[in-house]
């Protein structure tokens, strides 16, 4: 067991965290709310990995390296001042650089610490984020470490081949391959790139040998092995005997035999394994690496001349900052990950008297998640009716049910709240039934519903410090929560939240020296009722609501963090909300920053055309209708031009809400 690089873990390692009742107040003693409280409330130090912090002024700052910091709010303000519209994604290439360094230096430190005989050479699997700024930042930051790239399709390979890479850096070709893919990979070797073709299924070997002969290029190959070990968390199924990719032990030995017959044993250079993404439990990593290294040693014993042991991806990101094996977390650090891999490989190689291989990892998520932040402006707040005073009070004409509810409200105590709750739920049901039958008027219904909400609020207040909360009251916060309507599309910008319940830390960009007074859920501007966020990070579990400030005169912005892996390139055009504008930002000394590049989001026209329509066709159709409308006089003479101009302007406009900021 490597212990030297360990830091003590505080959180529990139990695989699923116990549900504990919601406690709303982080600051029960009514001491002034400080930025320290805010950092704790939103758990910024826990999930940010040091790349973001809450400043003394109560603003979220990006902190790409010691001494460099810039408030996100200032960056957004500058974007708005330039006349650009929100939402926007802020990208920080410096954070990618920092992550690449951190990963490589963690492995280097472990290698030095244990006196490991080989070195580390990572590859970045570009499927995690193929964006130019991401791939180029990884390639540039990784150059001196000979950190390479991994392609999983022809298109990805075409992109990777064009990158400037260290001559030793690996370019791994994973995924199922046709002849075109293989040829492109072989041409890559003639260009002086260290391209390694991974055999994902046995039949690919013949294909590769045939193409290599035809082109007269000596290939370098890896072989993917189906470990019986599995990952943990959401992608557990990626490993194990039923995995989609990889060869079994028998097929592995056949590859060696076949290459021996061809006198090409030296072309098999890598053993490749991958047990899935976001491995939450470090023990799974160790078990898998042990099995992989035993397999490596077995292949060497069979005569293969391997050089690289590729342990695949899986290095996690602690989205909720809980340091547990919960699916949105991980119970280890990057340093511990590197140390445990180096230690395990060394231990097995020593026992099997096999030279220490070059360790390759295909870490993707861990390199790119931190660099991107989605900025969502809050455009409106809706919620359960709060102010009974705004409604007509119950009088002798009010229905008895309304009077009953009023009585419940007045009489709630710490002793009877459960009974009161059940009565109120029953009364509300009756209220609605009576309304349907015509016995309750619309004003009575309004008052009854407001009374119901008031009852729930009163109960929520009574139980907020209780240790034990009855099951039926656990959802109270969610029912009472305000809906913060944010100018973004969940399906375009945070699709993993919708598709696989991924959690992303969400934090207001400023006012963090002010106590948030509201409990909120977030809804997007699509017409889809799934377009909402009702799960938020929590140290013990998942929270149903997010504490937020009452929006004031100044625009109120929320940041969704750690969104730069996978889902960053999966966005879908639901409701024709298109790609979001992006700002690439470099932080400079003295709290200053440069917006190096601003890329406007997709225009409505682009979204419409992507569905097979053509712009001239649309314009003609509108013009024809306008002509007809002139004739029937529904359109006033002289208005046609204005209508067509407005229409044309929207075609060229941003697909998100564009409010003039006053
Ligand atoms: C997706 C993928 C990765 C990336 O895994 P992360 O968990 O993002 O590091 C690595 N290797 C293979 C084969 C993959 O398919």
JSON list of C-alpha atoms in Angstrom, two decimals, residues 33 35-48 52-55 58-62 72-73 76 90 319-320 372-378 484 486 494 503-514 516 520 522 533 535-538 543 545-549 555-563:
[
{"chain": "A", "resi": 33, "resn": "UNK", "atom": "CA", "xyz": [-23.32, 35.81, 6.68]},
{"chain": "A", "resi": 35, "resn": "UNK", "atom": "CA", "xyz": [-18.04, 34.78, 2.13]},
{"chain": "A", "resi": 36, "resn": "UNK", "atom": "CA", "xyz": [-16.69, 31.88, 4.18]},
{"chain": "A", "resi": 37, "resn": "UNK", "atom": "CA", "xyz": [-20.27, 30.76, 4.78]},
{"chain": "A", "resi": 38, "resn": "UNK", "atom": "CA", "xyz": [-20.99, 31.13, 1.06]},
{"chain": "A", "resi": 39, "resn": "UNK", "atom": "CA", "xyz": [-17.98, 29.04, 0.11]},
{"chain": "A", "resi": 40, "resn": "UNK", "atom": "CA", "xyz": [-19.22, 26.36, 2.47]},
{"chain": "A", "resi": 41, "resn": "UNK", "atom": "CA", "xyz": [-22.83, 26.63, 1.37]},
{"chain": "A", "resi": 42, "resn": "UNK", "atom": "CA", "xyz": [-21.96, 26.14, -2.30]},
{"chain": "A", "resi": 43, "resn": "UNK", "atom": "CA", "xyz": [-19.03, 23.87, -1.39]},
{"chain": "A", "resi": 44, "resn": "UNK", "atom": "CA", "xyz": [-16.69, 25.73, -3.68]},
{"chain": "A", "resi": 45, "resn": "UNK", "atom": "CA", "xyz": [-13.42, 24.51, -2.13]},
{"chain": "A", "resi": 46, "resn": "UNK", "atom": "CA", "xyz": [-14.66, 20.91, -2.22]},
{"chain": "A", "resi": 47, "resn": "UNK", "atom": "CA", "xyz": [-15.41, 20.63, -5.93]},
{"chain": "A", "resi": 48, "resn": "UNK", "atom": "CA", "xyz": [-13.27, 23.37, -7.47]},
{"chain": "A", "resi": 52, "resn": "UNK", "atom": "CA", "xyz": [-12.18, 28.58, -8.55]},
{"chain": "A", "resi": 53, "resn": "UNK", "atom": "CA", "xyz": [-12.72, 30.36, -5.25]},
{"chain": "A", "resi": 54, "resn": "UNK", "atom": "CA", "xyz": [-14.98, 32.82, -3.48]},
{"chain": "A", "resi": 55, "resn": "UNK", "atom": "CA", "xyz": [-13.20, 36.15, -3.15]},
{"chain": "A", "resi": 58, "resn": "UNK", "atom": "CA", "xyz": [-18.14, 37.85, -2.46]},
{"chain": "A", "resi": 59, "resn": "UNK", "atom": "CA", "xyz": [-17.49, 37.02, -6.10]},
{"chain": "A", "resi": 60, "resn": "UNK", "atom": "CA", "xyz": [-16.58, 33.72, -7.74]},
{"chain": "A", "resi": 61, "resn": "UNK", "atom": "CA", "xyz": [-13.11, 33.96, -9.19]},
{"chain": "A", "resi": 62, "resn": "UNK", "atom": "CA", "xyz": [-11.24, 31.69, -11.56]},
{"chain": "A", "resi": 72, "resn": "UNK", "atom": "CA", "xyz": [-16.29, 35.79, -13.48]},
{"chain": "A", "resi": 73, "resn": "UNK", "atom": "CA", "xyz": [-18.82, 38.59, -13.05]},
{"chain": "A", "resi": 76, "resn": "UNK", "atom": "CA", "xyz": [-19.47, 38.63, -18.11]},
{"chain": "A", "resi": 90, "resn": "UNK", "atom": "CA", "xyz": [-16.51, 30.96, -20.48]},
{"chain": "A", "resi": 319, "resn": "UNK", "atom": "CA", "xyz": [-18.60, 17.03, -9.08]},
{"chain": "A", "resi": 320, "resn": "UNK", "atom": "CA", "xyz": [-20.24, 17.24, -5.67]},
{"chain": "A", "resi": 372, "resn": "UNK", "atom": "CA", "xyz": [-15.68, 25.58, -18.89]},
{"chain": "A", "resi": 373, "resn": "UNK", "atom": "CA", "xyz": [-18.40, 27.49, -17.06]},
{"chain": "A", "resi": 374, "resn": "UNK", "atom": "CA", "xyz": [-21.88, 28.10, -18.43]},
{"chain": "A", "resi": 375, "resn": "UNK", "atom": "CA", "xyz": [-23.21, 31.53, -17.48]},
{"chain": "A", "resi": 376, "resn": "UNK", "atom": "CA", "xyz": [-26.99, 31.58, -17.17]},
{"chain": "A", "resi": 377, "resn": "UNK", "atom": "CA", "xyz": [-28.82, 34.86, -16.59]},
{"chain": "A", "resi": 378, "resn": "UNK", "atom": "CA", "xyz": [-31.88, 34.60, -14.35]},
{"chain": "A", "resi": 484, "resn": "UNK", "atom": "CA", "xyz": [-35.67, 30.57, -11.26]},
{"chain": "A", "resi": 486, "resn": "UNK", "atom": "CA", "xyz": [-32.74, 30.95, -16.64]},
{"chain": "A", "resi": 494, "resn": "UNK", "atom": "CA", "xyz": [-26.21, 20.57, -19.73]},
{"chain": "A", "resi": 503, "resn": "UNK", "atom": "CA", "xyz": [-24.73, 16.88, -11.15]},
{"chain": "A", "resi": 504, "resn": "UNK", "atom": "CA", "xyz": [-22.94, 20.16, -11.76]},
{"chain": "A", "resi": 505, "resn": "UNK", "atom": "CA", "xyz": [-22.12, 22.70, -9.08]},
{"chain": "A", "resi": 506, "resn": "UNK", "atom": "CA", "xyz": [-24.24, 25.82, -9.62]},
{"chain": "A", "resi": 507, "resn": "UNK", "atom": "CA", "xyz": [-23.27, 29.04, -7.89]},
{"chain": "A", "resi": 508, "resn": "UNK", "atom": "CA", "xyz": [-24.32, 32.70, -8.21]},
{"chain": "A", "resi": 509, "resn": "UNK", "atom": "CA", "xyz": [-21.40, 34.68, -9.66]},
{"chain": "A", "resi": 510, "resn": "UNK", "atom": "CA", "xyz": [-21.56, 37.36, -6.97]},
{"chain": "A", "resi": 511, "resn": "UNK", "atom": "CA", "xyz": [-23.41, 38.61, -3.86]},
{"chain": "A", "resi": 512, "resn": "UNK", "atom": "CA", "xyz": [-21.71, 35.82, -1.95]},
{"chain": "A", "resi": 513, "resn": "UNK", "atom": "CA", "xyz": [-21.30, 38.09, 1.05]},
{"chain": "A", "resi": 514, "resn": "UNK", "atom": "CA", "xyz": [-25.09, 38.18, 1.29]},
{"chain": "A", "resi": 516, "resn": "UNK", "atom": "CA", "xyz": [-29.35, 33.76, 0.06]},
{"chain": "A", "resi": 520, "resn": "UNK", "atom": "CA", "xyz": [-34.92, 27.52, -5.77]},
{"chain": "A", "resi": 522, "resn": "UNK", "atom": "CA", "xyz": [-33.96, 26.07, -12.06]},
{"chain": "A", "resi": 533, "resn": "UNK", "atom": "CA", "xyz": [-32.74, 21.27, -12.69]},
{"chain": "A", "resi": 535, "resn": "UNK", "atom": "CA", "xyz": [-31.01, 18.04, -8.19]},
{"chain": "A", "resi": 536, "resn": "UNK", "atom": "CA", "xyz": [-28.11, 19.89, -6.67]},
{"chain": "A", "resi": 537, "resn": "UNK", "atom": "CA", "xyz": [-24.82, 18.84, -5.13]},
{"chain": "A", "resi": 538, "resn": "UNK", "atom": "CA", "xyz": [-24.74, 18.07, -1.45]},
{"chain": "A", "resi": 543, "resn": "UNK", "atom": "CA", "xyz": [-30.37, 18.43, -2.63]},
{"chain": "A", "resi": 545, "resn": "UNK", "atom": "CA", "xyz": [-33.28, 22.97, -4.02]},
{"chain": "A", "resi": 546, "resn": "UNK", "atom": "CA", "xyz": [-30.52, 25.53, -4.35]},
{"chain": "A", "resi": 547, "resn": "UNK", "atom": "CA", "xyz": [-30.27, 28.53, -2.02]},
{"chain": "A", "resi": 548, "resn": "UNK", "atom": "CA", "xyz": [-30.30, 31.70, -4.11]},
{"chain": "A", "resi": 549, "resn": "UNK", "atom": "CA", "xyz": [-30.62, 35.44, -3.62]},
{"chain": "A", "resi": 555, "resn": "UNK", "atom": "CA", "xyz": [-28.85, 41.22, -13.52]},
{"chain": "A", "resi": 556, "resn": "UNK", "atom": "CA", "xyz": [-28.33, 38.04, -11.49]},
{"chain": "A", "resi": 557, "resn": "UNK", "atom": "CA", "xyz": [-26.12, 35.39, -13.08]},
{"chain": "A", "resi": 558, "resn": "UNK", "atom": "CA", "xyz": [-25.61, 31.76, -12.18]},
{"chain": "A", "resi": 559, "resn": "UNK", "atom": "CA", "xyz": [-22.58, 29.73, -13.19]},
{"chain": "A", "resi": 560, "resn": "UNK", "atom": "CA", "xyz": [-22.76, 25.99, -13.92]},
{"chain": "A", "resi": 561, "resn": "UNK", "atom": "CA", "xyz": [-19.28, 24.59, -13.32]},
{"chain": "A", "resi": 562, "resn": "UNK", "atom": "CA", "xyz": [-17.30, 21.49, -14.34]},
{"chain": "A", "resi": 563, "resn": "UNK", "atom": "CA", "xyz": [-19.30, 21.23, -17.56]}
]
